[in-house]
Coordinates of C-alpha atoms in Angstrom, one line a residue:
X5 CA 53.2 -106.2 142.4
X6 CA 52.4 -104.1 145.6
X7 CA 56.5 -101.7 144.5
X8 CA 54.9 -100.7 141.0
X9 CA 51.4 -99.8 142.6
X10 CA 53.4 -97.0 145.2
X11 CA 55.3 -96.0 142.0
X12 CA 52.7 -94.9 140.1
X13 CA 50.8 -93.3 143.4
X14 CA 53.8 -91.3 144.2
X15 CA 54.0 -90.1 140.4
X16 CA 50.3 -89.1 140.7
X17 CA 50.4 -87.3 143.9
X18 CA 53.8 -84.9 142.4
X19 CA 51.2 -84.4 139.0
X20 CA 48.5 -83.1 141.0
X21 CA 51.7 -80.8 143.7
X22 CA 52.9 -79.2 140.5
X23 CA 49.3 -78.1 138.5
X24 CA 48.5 -76.7 141.3
X25 CA 50.8 -74.6 141.6
X26 CA 50.3 -73.9 137.4
X27 CA 46.7 -72.7 138.7
X28 CA 45.6 -72.6 142.6
X29 CA 42.1 -72.0 141.5
X30 CA 41.7 -75.3 139.9
X31 CA 40.6 -78.4 142.1
X32 CA 43.0 -80.8 143.2
X33 CA 42.9 -83.5 141.3
X34 CA 42.5 -86.9 143.4
X35 CA 43.6 -89.8 142.5
X36 CA 41.7 -93.2 143.0
X37 CA 44.4 -95.5 143.5
X38 CA 43.5 -99.4 144.7
X39 CA 44.2 -100.8 147.9
X40 CA 45.6 -96.5 148.8
X41 CA 42.3 -94.4 148.9
X42 CA 42.0 -94.2 152.3
X43 CA 46.0 -92.8 153.2
X44 CA 45.4 -90.6 149.8
X45 CA 42.3 -89.0 150.8
X46 CA 43.5 -88.3 154.2
X47 CA 46.8 -86.6 152.5
X48 CA 44.6 -84.7 150.6
X49 CA 42.2 -83.5 153.9
X50 CA 45.5 -82.7 155.2
X51 CA 46.9 -80.5 152.7
X52 CA 43.6 -78.2 152.3
X53 CA 43.6 -77.7 155.6
X54 CA 46.6 -76.6 156.4
X55 CA 46.3 -74.2 153.1
X56 CA 43.5 -72.5 154.9
X57 CA 44.6 -72.3 157.7
X58 CA 47.9 -70.3 156.1
X59 CA 45.5 -68.0 154.5
X60 CA 43.6 -66.9 157.3
X61 CA 47.3 -66.3 159.0
X62 CA 48.0 -63.9 156.2
X63 CA 46.4 -60.7 156.6
X64 CA 45.7 -58.8 153.3
X65 CA 47.8 -57.1 151.2
X66 CA 46.9 -52.4 150.8
X67 CA 47.0 -51.4 147.7
X68 CA 47.7 -47.3 147.2
X69 CA 45.1 -45.4 145.7
X70 CA 44.6 -45.0 141.7
X71 CA 45.6 -43.3 139.9
X72 CA 49.4 -44.2 140.7
X73 CA 51.3 -40.4 140.4
X74 CA 54.3 -38.5 141.2
X75 CA 53.0 -35.7 143.4
X76 CA 56.5 -33.7 142.5
X77 CA 56.1 -34.7 138.2
X78 CA 54.5 -31.7 136.0
X79 CA 51.1 -32.3 134.9
X80 CA 50.7 -33.2 131.2
X81 CA 50.0 -30.7 128.6
X82 CA 47.6 -29.9 126.2
X83 CA 48.5 -30.4 122.3
X84 CA 45.9 -28.0 121.7
X85 CA 46.3 -24.2 121.4
X86 CA 44.5 -21.9 123.3
X87 CA 41.3 -20.2 122.3
X88 CA 41.5 -17.1 123.2
X89 CA 38.3 -14.7 124.3
X90 CA 36.2 -13.6 121.0
X91 CA 37.7 -9.9 121.1
X92 CA 41.6 -11.2 121.2
X93 CA 40.9 -13.7 118.6
X94 CA 39.5 -10.8 116.2
X95 CA 42.4 -8.4 116.8
X96 CA 44.9 -11.2 116.1
X97 CA 43.1 -12.3 112.8
X98 CA 42.4 -8.2 111.7
X99 CA 46.3 -7.9 112.5
X100 CA 47.0 -10.8 110.3
X101 CA 45.3 -9.7 107.5
X102 CA 46.7 -6.5 107.5
X103 CA 50.3 -7.6 107.7
X104 CA 49.8 -9.4 104.8
X105 CA 48.2 -7.1 102.6
X106 CA 51.3 -4.8 103.5
X107 CA 53.8 -8.1 102.6
X108 CA 51.9 -7.8 99.0
X109 CA 51.6 -4.2 98.9
X110 CA 55.2 -3.5 99.2
X111 CA 55.8 -6.6 96.9
X112 CA 53.8 -5.3 93.5
X113 CA 51.4 -7.9 94.1
X114 CA 48.6 -5.4 94.2
X115 CA 45.3 -7.6 93.7
X116 CA 46.4 -9.2 96.8
X117 CA 47.3 -6.8 98.6
X118 CA 43.4 -5.5 98.2
X119 CA 41.8 -8.7 99.0
X120 CA 44.0 -8.9 102.0
X121 CA 42.8 -5.2 103.3
X122 CA 39.2 -5.9 102.6
X123 CA 39.1 -9.0 104.3
X124 CA 41.0 -6.8 107.6
X125 CA 38.0 -4.3 107.3
X126 CA 35.3 -7.2 106.8
X127 CA 36.6 -9.1 109.9
X128 CA 36.2 -5.9 112.0
X129 CA 32.5 -5.4 110.4
X130 CA 30.8 -8.4 110.1
X131 CA 32.8 -8.8 113.5
X132 CA 29.4 -7.6 115.6
X133 CA 31.6 -5.9 118.0
X134 CA 31.5 -2.2 117.8
X135 CA 34.7 -1.1 117.0
X136 CA 34.5 2.1 119.2
X137 CA 32.6 0.6 122.3
X138 CA 36.2 -0.9 123.0
X139 CA 39.5 1.4 123.2
X140 CA 41.6 -1.6 121.3
X141 CA 39.3 -2.3 118.8
X142 CA 38.8 1.5 118.0
X143 CA 42.2 1.8 117.7
X144 CA 42.7 -0.5 115.3
X145 CA 39.6 -0.2 113.0
X146 CA 40.9 3.1 112.5
X147 CA 44.9 2.9 111.7
X148 CA 43.7 0.2 109.7
X149 CA 40.8 1.9 107.7
X150 CA 43.4 5.1 107.4
X151 CA 46.2 3.1 105.8
X152 CA 44.6 1.4 103.4
X153 CA 43.0 4.8 102.7
X154 CA 46.8 5.6 101.9
X155 CA 47.9 2.8 99.9
X156 CA 45.2 3.3 98.0
X157 CA 46.0 6.6 96.9
X158 CA 49.3 5.6 96.3
X159 CA 48.7 2.9 94.1
X160 CA 45.3 3.2 92.4
X161 CA 45.0 7.5 91.6
X162 CA 42.6 7.0 89.2
X163 CA 40.9 10.1 89.6
X164 CA 39.2 9.1 93.3
X165 CA 39.1 10.7 96.7
X166 CA 41.9 13.3 96.7
X167 CA 43.7 12.3 93.4
X168 CA 44.6 14.4 90.9
X169 CA 42.1 14.6 88.0
X170 CA 43.8 13.1 85.2
X171 CA 45.0 15.5 81.7
X172 CA 44.6 15.4 78.4
X173 CA 47.5 15.8 76.3
X174 CA 47.3 19.4 74.0
X175 CA 47.1 18.9 70.7
X176 CA 49.7 21.7 69.9
X177 CA 52.0 19.4 71.1
X178 CA 50.8 16.8 68.1
X179 CA 50.8 19.3 65.5
X180 CA 53.4 21.6 65.9
X181 CA 55.6 18.8 64.9
X182 CA 53.9 17.2 62.0
X183 CA 56.1 18.1 58.1
X184 CA 53.3 17.6 55.5
X185 CA 54.1 19.3 52.4
X186 CA 52.2 22.0 51.0
X187 CA 49.1 20.9 48.2
X188 CA 49.4 23.0 45.8
X189 CA 45.5 22.6 44.9
X190 CA 44.3 24.3 48.2
X191 CA 46.1 27.8 47.4
X192 CA 43.5 29.4 45.3
X193 CA 40.6 27.5 46.7
X194 CA 42.6 29.9 50.6
X195 CA 43.4 32.8 48.5
X196 CA 39.4 32.9 47.7
X197 CA 38.2 31.5 51.4
X198 CA 40.3 34.3 53.2
X199 CA 39.1 36.9 50.7
X200 CA 35.2 36.1 51.1
X201 CA 35.2 35.8 55.0
X202 CA 34.6 38.3 57.4
X203 CA 38.3 38.6 59.9
X204 CA 39.9 40.9 62.0
X205 CA 43.1 39.7 62.1
X206 CA 45.3 39.4 59.0
X207 CA 45.0 36.1 56.9
X208 CA 48.4 35.1 54.9
X209 CA 47.9 32.6 52.6
X210 CA 51.7 31.3 52.3
X211 CA 53.2 27.6 51.5
X212 CA 53.4 27.5 55.2
X213 CA 50.2 28.2 56.1
X214 CA 48.8 25.5 53.0
X215 CA 51.3 22.8 54.6
X216 CA 48.7 23.2 57.8
X217 CA 46.3 23.5 55.4
X218 CA 46.7 20.4 53.8
X219 CA 47.3 18.1 57.3
X220 CA 43.7 19.3 58.6
X221 CA 42.3 17.8 55.7
X222 CA 44.2 14.5 56.9
X223 CA 42.1 12.2 59.1
X224 CA 44.1 12.5 62.1
X225 CA 44.1 16.1 61.3
X226 CA 40.6 16.6 60.6
X227 CA 39.8 14.9 64.1
X228 CA 41.7 17.5 65.8
X229 CA 39.8 20.2 63.7
X230 CA 36.1 19.1 64.5
X231 CA 37.1 18.4 68.0
X232 CA 37.9 22.2 68.5
X233 CA 35.0 23.5 66.1
X234 CA 32.2 21.1 68.5
X235 CA 33.9 21.7 71.6
X236 CA 33.9 25.9 71.1
X237 CA 30.6 26.3 71.1
X238 CA 30.4 25.5 74.5
X239 CA 32.7 28.4 75.1
X240 CA 32.4 31.0 72.2
X241 CA 30.0 33.5 73.8
X242 CA 32.4 33.7 77.2
X243 CA 35.4 33.7 75.1
X244 CA 33.9 36.7 73.0
X245 CA 32.4 38.8 75.7
X246 CA 35.8 38.6 77.3
X247 CA 37.6 39.9 74.3
X248 CA 35.4 42.1 73.9
X249 CA 35.5 43.9 76.8
X250 CA 39.2 43.6 76.9
X251 CA 39.4 45.4 73.1
X252 CA 40.9 42.8 70.9
X253 CA 40.3 41.3 67.9
X254 CA 37.6 38.1 67.8
X255 CA 39.6 36.0 65.8
X256 CA 41.8 35.5 68.7
X257 CA 40.0 32.8 69.6
X258 CA 41.6 30.5 67.2
X259 CA 44.3 30.8 69.2
X260 CA 42.3 28.1 71.9
X261 CA 41.6 26.1 69.2
X262 CA 45.1 25.5 68.3
X263 CA 46.7 25.1 71.5
X264 CA 44.1 23.0 73.0
X265 CA 40.9 22.5 71.3
X266 CA 38.9 24.5 73.7
X267 CA 39.7 21.5 76.2
X268 CA 40.4 23.1 80.2
X269 CA 42.3 19.9 81.0
X270 CA 45.0 20.0 78.3
X271 CA 48.3 20.1 79.3
X272 CA 51.4 20.4 77.2
X273 CA 54.5 18.2 77.4
X274 CA 56.7 21.6 78.8
X275 CA 53.5 21.9 81.6
X276 CA 51.3 24.1 80.2
X277 CA 47.7 23.8 80.7
X278 CA 44.0 24.7 80.0
X279 CA 42.2 26.1 77.1
X280 CA 44.8 29.3 76.7
X281 CA 48.2 26.6 77.6
X282 CA 50.1 29.2 80.6
X283 CA 52.9 27.6 82.5
X284 CA 52.4 27.9 85.8
X285 CA 54.6 31.6 86.3
X286 CA 53.0 33.1 83.3
X287 CA 49.5 32.3 85.0
X288 CA 50.3 33.7 88.4
X289 CA 52.1 36.6 86.7
X290 CA 48.0 37.3 85.6
X291 CA 46.7 36.4 88.7
X292 CA 45.8 32.7 87.7
X293 CA 46.4 30.6 91.3
X294 CA 48.1 27.1 91.2
X295 CA 47.9 25.0 94.5
X296 CA 47.0 21.8 95.9
X297 CA 43.8 21.5 95.0
X298 CA 42.8 23.8 92.2
X299 CA 44.5 25.3 89.2
X300 CA 42.7 28.4 87.1
X301 CA 44.9 28.0 84.7
X302 CA 41.9 25.3 83.7
X303 CA 39.1 27.8 84.3
X304 CA 38.4 28.8 80.8
X305 CA 37.1 32.0 82.1
X306 CA 39.2 33.2 84.5
X307 CA 42.3 31.8 82.0
X308 CA 40.5 33.8 79.3
X309 CA 40.7 37.0 81.0
X310 CA 44.2 36.4 81.6
X311 CA 45.4 35.4 78.0
X312 CA 43.5 38.6 76.9
X313 CA 45.1 41.0 79.0
X314 CA 48.9 39.3 78.4
X315 CA 48.0 39.5 74.6
X316 CA 47.1 42.7 74.9
X317 CA 50.4 43.4 76.9
X318 CA 52.4 41.3 73.6
X319 CA 50.6 43.4 71.3
X320 CA 51.6 47.2 73.0
X321 CA 55.2 45.7 72.9
X322 CA 55.5 44.8 69.7
X323 CA 52.7 46.1 67.5
X324 CA 52.2 43.3 65.5
X325 CA 49.3 40.8 65.9
X326 CA 51.8 37.9 64.6
X327 CA 54.8 39.2 66.5
X328 CA 52.0 38.6 69.5
X329 CA 50.9 35.2 68.9
X330 CA 54.8 33.9 68.3
X331 CA 55.3 36.0 71.6
X332 CA 52.5 34.1 73.7
X333 CA 53.9 31.0 72.5
X334 CA 58.1 31.2 73.0
X335 CA 57.9 34.2 75.2
X336 CA 58.6 37.7 74.6
X337 CA 62.7 38.2 75.1
X338 CA 62.9 35.0 72.6
X339 CA 61.0 37.3 70.1
X340 CA 62.9 40.4 70.8
X341 CA 65.9 38.6 70.8
X342 CA 65.3 37.9 66.5
X343 CA 64.5 41.4 65.9
X344 CA 67.7 42.6 67.2
X345 CA 69.4 39.8 65.0
X346 CA 68.0 40.1 62.4
X347 CA 66.7 43.9 62.7
X348 CA 63.2 42.8 61.1
X349 CA 60.0 43.2 63.4
X350 CA 58.4 40.8 60.6
X351 CA 57.3 37.5 61.5
X352 CA 57.8 36.0 58.1
X353 CA 61.4 37.7 57.9
X354 CA 61.8 36.0 61.3
X355 CA 60.3 32.5 59.7
X356 CA 62.7 33.0 56.9
X357 CA 65.7 33.7 59.0
X358 CA 65.4 30.9 61.6
X359 CA 65.5 32.6 64.4
X360 CA 62.7 31.4 66.3
X361 CA 62.0 27.6 68.1
X362 CA 60.8 25.3 65.3
X363 CA 57.3 25.1 67.3
X364 CA 56.9 28.7 67.2
X365 CA 57.3 29.1 63.3
X366 CA 54.8 26.6 63.0
X367 CA 52.5 28.0 66.1
X368 CA 51.2 31.0 63.3
X369 CA 51.3 29.2 60.3
X370 CA 48.5 27.0 62.7
X371 CA 46.5 29.5 63.8
X372 CA 45.8 31.0 60.3
X373 CA 45.3 27.7 58.7
X374 CA 42.7 27.0 61.9
X375 CA 41.2 30.3 61.1
X376 CA 41.0 29.7 57.5
X377 CA 38.8 26.7 58.3
X378 CA 36.7 27.3 61.2
X379 CA 35.6 30.0 59.0
X380 CA 34.2 28.7 56.0
X381 CA 34.4 25.3 57.6
X382 CA 32.4 23.7 54.8
X383 CA 34.6 24.7 52.0
X384 CA 36.9 22.6 53.4
X385 CA 34.0 19.5 53.5
X386 CA 34.4 19.4 57.6
X387 CA 30.8 19.6 59.5
X388 CA 30.2 19.7 63.4
X389 CA 27.2 21.0 65.8
X390 CA 28.6 22.7 68.1
X391 CA 27.9 22.2 72.1
X392 CA 25.8 24.3 73.8
X393 CA 26.3 26.6 77.0
X394 CA 26.1 24.5 80.1
X395 CA 24.0 27.5 82.7
X396 CA 25.1 26.8 86.3
X397 CA 23.9 27.4 89.8
X398 CA 27.2 28.9 91.7
X399 CA 27.4 28.0 95.2
X400 CA 30.1 29.4 98.2
X401 CA 30.7 26.3 100.2
X402 CA 32.8 27.9 102.4
X403 CA 34.9 25.1 103.7
X404 CA 35.9 22.1 101.8
X405 CA 33.6 19.8 100.7
X406 CA 33.7 16.4 99.1
X407 CA 32.6 15.8 95.4
X408 CA 31.1 12.9 95.9
X409 CA 28.8 14.3 99.0
X410 CA 28.0 17.1 96.7
X411 CA 26.9 14.6 93.7
X412 CA 25.0 12.6 95.8
X413 CA 22.9 15.1 97.6
X414 CA 22.0 16.3 94.2
X415 CA 21.8 13.0 92.8
X416 CA 24.2 13.6 89.7
X417 CA 26.9 12.2 88.7
X418 CA 30.3 13.3 89.9
X419 CA 31.6 13.2 86.3
X420 CA 29.4 16.1 85.9
X421 CA 30.8 18.4 88.5
X422 CA 34.0 17.9 87.6
X423 CA 33.4 19.2 84.0
X424 CA 31.6 21.8 85.6
X425 CA 34.6 22.5 87.8
X426 CA 37.3 22.0 85.8
X427 CA 39.9 24.1 87.7
X428 CA 39.6 21.9 90.6
X429 CA 42.4 19.3 91.0
X430 CA 40.8 17.0 93.3
X431 CA 37.6 15.5 94.4
X432 CA 36.9 18.3 97.3
X433 CA 36.9 21.9 97.3
X434 CA 39.6 24.2 98.6
X435 CA 39.4 25.2 102.1
X436 CA 38.6 29.2 100.6
X437 CA 35.3 30.7 101.6
X438 CA 35.9 33.1 98.4
X439 CA 35.9 29.4 96.3
X440 CA 32.9 29.3 93.7
X441 CA 31.3 25.5 92.8
X442 CA 29.6 25.4 89.6
X443 CA 26.0 22.8 90.0
X444 CA 23.8 22.0 87.0
X445 CA 21.3 24.5 86.8
X446 CA 18.1 24.1 88.8
X447 CA 20.2 22.1 92.0
X448 CA 21.7 25.2 94.1
X449 CA 18.6 25.3 96.5
X450 CA 18.7 21.4 97.0
X451 CA 22.3 20.9 97.8
X452 CA 22.0 24.3 100.4
X453 CA 18.8 22.4 102.1
X454 CA 20.3 19.4 101.8
X455 CA 23.6 19.8 103.0
X456 CA 22.7 21.7 105.8
X457 CA 21.8 17.9 107.6
X458 CA 25.8 16.8 107.7
X459 CA 27.9 19.1 109.6
X460 CA 30.4 21.7 107.8
X461 CA 33.8 19.6 110.0
X462 CA 32.5 16.8 108.2
X463 CA 31.9 17.5 104.2
X464 CA 35.1 16.1 103.5
X465 CA 35.1 12.9 105.2
X466 CA 30.9 12.1 105.1
X467 CA 28.8 10.5 102.4
X468 CA 25.0 10.5 101.3
X469 CA 23.6 7.1 99.9
X470 CA 20.8 6.3 98.4
X471 CA 18.9 3.3 99.7
X472 CA 18.6 0.3 97.0
X473 CA 16.1 -2.6 97.6
X474 CA 17.5 -5.3 99.9
X475 CA 19.9 -3.3 101.6
X476 CA 20.3 -3.4 105.0
X477 CA 23.1 -1.3 107.4
X478 CA 25.5 -4.2 107.3
X479 CA 25.4 -4.4 103.6
X480 CA 25.8 0.1 103.6
X481 CA 28.3 -0.3 106.0
X482 CA 30.5 -2.7 104.8
X483 CA 30.5 -1.1 101.3
X484 CA 32.0 2.3 103.9
X485 CA 34.0 0.4 105.5
X486 CA 31.9 2.0 108.7
X487 CA 30.0 0.0 111.2
X488 CA 26.5 -0.3 111.2
X489 CA 26.1 1.6 115.2
X490 CA 27.6 4.8 113.2
X491 CA 25.2 4.8 110.6
X492 CA 22.8 4.5 112.8
X493 CA 23.6 6.9 115.1
X494 CA 24.6 9.7 113.0
X495 CA 20.5 8.9 111.1
X496 CA 19.0 8.8 114.3
X497 CA 17.8 5.4 113.4
X498 CA 17.3 1.6 115.0
X499 CA 20.3 -0.6 114.3
X500 CA 17.6 -2.9 113.7
X501 CA 15.0 -0.6 111.3
X502 CA 14.2 -2.2 108.1
X503 CA 15.1 0.9 105.4
X504 CA 13.2 2.2 102.8
X505 CA 14.7 2.0 99.5
X506 CA 14.8 5.5 97.6
X507 CA 15.6 7.1 100.6
X508 CA 18.6 8.8 101.8
X509 CA 21.5 8.1 104.7
X510 CA 24.1 10.1 105.7
X511 CA 27.3 7.7 106.1
X512 CA 30.1 9.0 108.9
X513 CA 32.8 7.7 106.6
X514 CA 36.4 7.5 108.4
X515 CA 38.4 10.5 107.3
X516 CA 41.8 9.5 106.4
X517 CA 44.7 10.6 109.2
X518 CA 46.6 13.2 106.7
X519 CA 45.1 14.1 102.9
X520 CA 48.0 16.0 102.2
X521 CA 50.6 13.6 103.1
X522 CA 53.5 12.8 100.6
X523 CA 54.0 10.1 98.4
X524 CA 57.5 9.2 96.9
X525 CA 56.9 8.2 92.8
X526 CA 59.5 8.1 90.2
X527 CA 59.2 9.5 86.9
X528 CA 61.1 9.0 83.7
X529 CA 61.7 11.8 81.3
X530 CA 60.4 11.7 78.1
X531 CA 61.2 13.3 75.1
X532 CA 59.8 16.9 74.9
X533 CA 59.6 16.8 79.1
X534 CA 60.7 20.1 80.6
X535 CA 61.6 19.8 84.3
X536 CA 58.9 23.0 85.0
X537 CA 56.6 20.7 83.0
X538 CA 57.4 17.2 84.9
X539 CA 57.0 19.7 88.0
X540 CA 53.4 21.5 87.1
X541 CA 52.6 17.4 86.2
X542 CA 52.6 16.8 89.8
X543 CA 52.0 19.9 91.0
X544 CA 55.2 20.7 93.3
X545 CA 57.6 23.4 92.5
X546 CA 60.6 23.4 90.0
X547 CA 63.3 23.9 92.4
X548 CA 62.0 21.9 94.8
X549 CA 62.5 18.7 92.0
X550 CA 66.0 20.2 91.5
X551 CA 67.0 19.5 95.4
X552 CA 65.5 16.3 95.4
X553 CA 67.2 14.7 92.6
X554 CA 70.5 16.8 92.9
X555 CA 70.3 18.7 89.4
X556 CA 72.5 21.5 88.8
X557 CA 70.2 22.8 86.4
X558 CA 66.9 23.1 84.7
X559 CA 67.5 20.9 82.2
X560 CA 66.9 17.1 81.8
X561 CA 67.5 14.4 79.7
X562 CA 65.5 12.1 78.0
X563 CA 65.5 8.1 80.3
X564 CA 66.3 10.4 83.6
X565 CA 64.3 8.8 86.0
X566 CA 63.2 11.6 88.6
X567 CA 62.1 11.3 92.5
X568 CA 58.9 13.3 92.9
X569 CA 57.4 13.8 96.4
X570 CA 53.8 14.5 95.6
X571 CA 50.4 14.0 96.8
X572 CA 50.6 17.6 99.2
X573 CA 53.6 18.4 101.8
X574 CA 57.0 18.7 101.9
X575 CA 58.7 15.1 102.5
X576 CA 59.6 14.2 106.2
X577 CA 63.4 15.5 107.1
X578 CA 64.6 12.6 108.3
X579 CA 64.1 10.9 104.7
X580 CA 67.9 11.0 102.8
X581 CA 67.9 13.4 100.4
X582 CA 66.5 12.4 96.9
X583 CA 69.0 11.1 93.6
X584 CA 68.3 10.9 90.8
X585 CA 68.7 7.3 89.8
X586 CA 70.1 8.1 85.8
X587 CA 73.3 7.6 85.7
X588 CA 73.0 10.5 83.1
X589 CA 74.6 13.4 84.7
X590 CA 72.5 16.8 83.7
X591 CA 74.2 19.6 81.9
X592 CA 74.5 22.6 83.4
X593 CA 73.2 25.6 81.9
X594 CA 71.7 29.3 82.2
X595 CA 68.3 29.1 83.5
X596 CA 66.2 31.7 80.4
X597 CA 65.1 34.9 82.0
X598 CA 61.1 35.4 82.3
X599 CA 61.4 37.7 79.8
X600 CA 62.3 34.9 77.4
X601 CA 60.0 32.1 79.0
X602 CA 57.1 30.9 76.9
X603 CA 53.3 31.5 78.0
X604 CA 52.1 28.7 76.4
X605 CA 54.8 26.6 77.2
X606 CA 55.2 24.6 74.2
X607 CA 58.6 25.0 73.6
X608 CA 61.2 23.2 75.2

């Protein structure tokens, strides 16, 4: 019995020691064994005293300060990109948008390019920074604006800025190619009309003339006749005066109706321009200047004077008005050759013997038919109300000026100014002190007074703006791609000043880096095109077109693709020599002599 009690006590003590190792914080378990209470208590007290003494004897452990890092190890890196300062960030965003715009432009995505370019400019204008206050911002701003201007000039040539004004197809190209049989029922009426109307040119009525009288009764032909008769009212008095001063028949006015229907911007496939359809070199022969800025073949009065002098010279050469008119169309050399081949100095004999170009054979009958109709329009059931001449004020700017600035100064639209100045090829006047600018009657003094507020050297780049209700300097600056500060300084007002609706502001627009920079375009030759006509269409020299495309002659074939360096100036020397992209080779031919070339440019 006593032995079993001792074994139990030993087991309990061992369990207590095991639990103490598992959790030193727990209170030691005390076993209450009968007959052994004194012995157990003594052991427990002795153990506790030894443990406390051991703890007091050991010094505390010293821990290193937190955090625990290696001083030689590099510090942690942030995963967020560093945020640049405001101007650096602005430059970055503008360059990104600009680069995207250039990429889209070169890929042919013009609308996307325009949006990117607009965003690039908007970033600059809406940033709150004045670009001119910082050299980097200023250089970037002007680079973006100048480059965007050049791209827009190349891609959107719609008659704005320095883009050439759009031409109108010459009616003579369409009429001279028709083949409509004569209507015998018209013969008696035409012969009767020819006897009863006054005329100072011979009016022959034959099957050739009757065929065109028949054409001018068709819807297409009637439209051409009515357009010409309506527009003739604008120029009739002027043409009549010039013909009278040059001693010529008044009925020669109908030559202009046949050529152009009195449209100064008419352009034939052969490159003839204006209401009298002069080709370039013939116009120059009679004093009509042709530069990148102007083409006086499109000046109605100057071209009329030149045409009258040329027709007078041709009549002096042949002594016959029909032959003179034929020579006006295909050149005096061609008519002279026909006379020498046949021995007949008579237009109708040359017609029958087929020694004249087809267009020239039709040319004289067309003019006779139009003369008969114009002199008795009611007889041919044609009624029109002629336009009235437009009176003008004439000023001499003395230096180049943008027509948009002129229009904004005198409160008219640009198209009105274009119509009054058809010789202008661009929306700006040339750097020529003698150039005369036509303005609507009664606006000359207003222009002179208001343009004085803008420095003359800024007339090509600066603009005038009429303030609309609700507009601010910021919104106006965005429209013209300038800064509000620049507008405020140009008008000597505070940047925060309230704008009065209806008032006018001077806009110091950015001038393009080079208005005459050459741009490369491709042109596919169409039926009826001539090398001279293509060169004239792009305001370049025909010889240059030959060199750029390595052509051996002046002959071009339908479908050829020509490289044309247009918009002024010569291409850079670093460019490789241009080649024709067509696989067809131009055949070698002898260029026509000057005496054989047409004045009207209607023969190819």
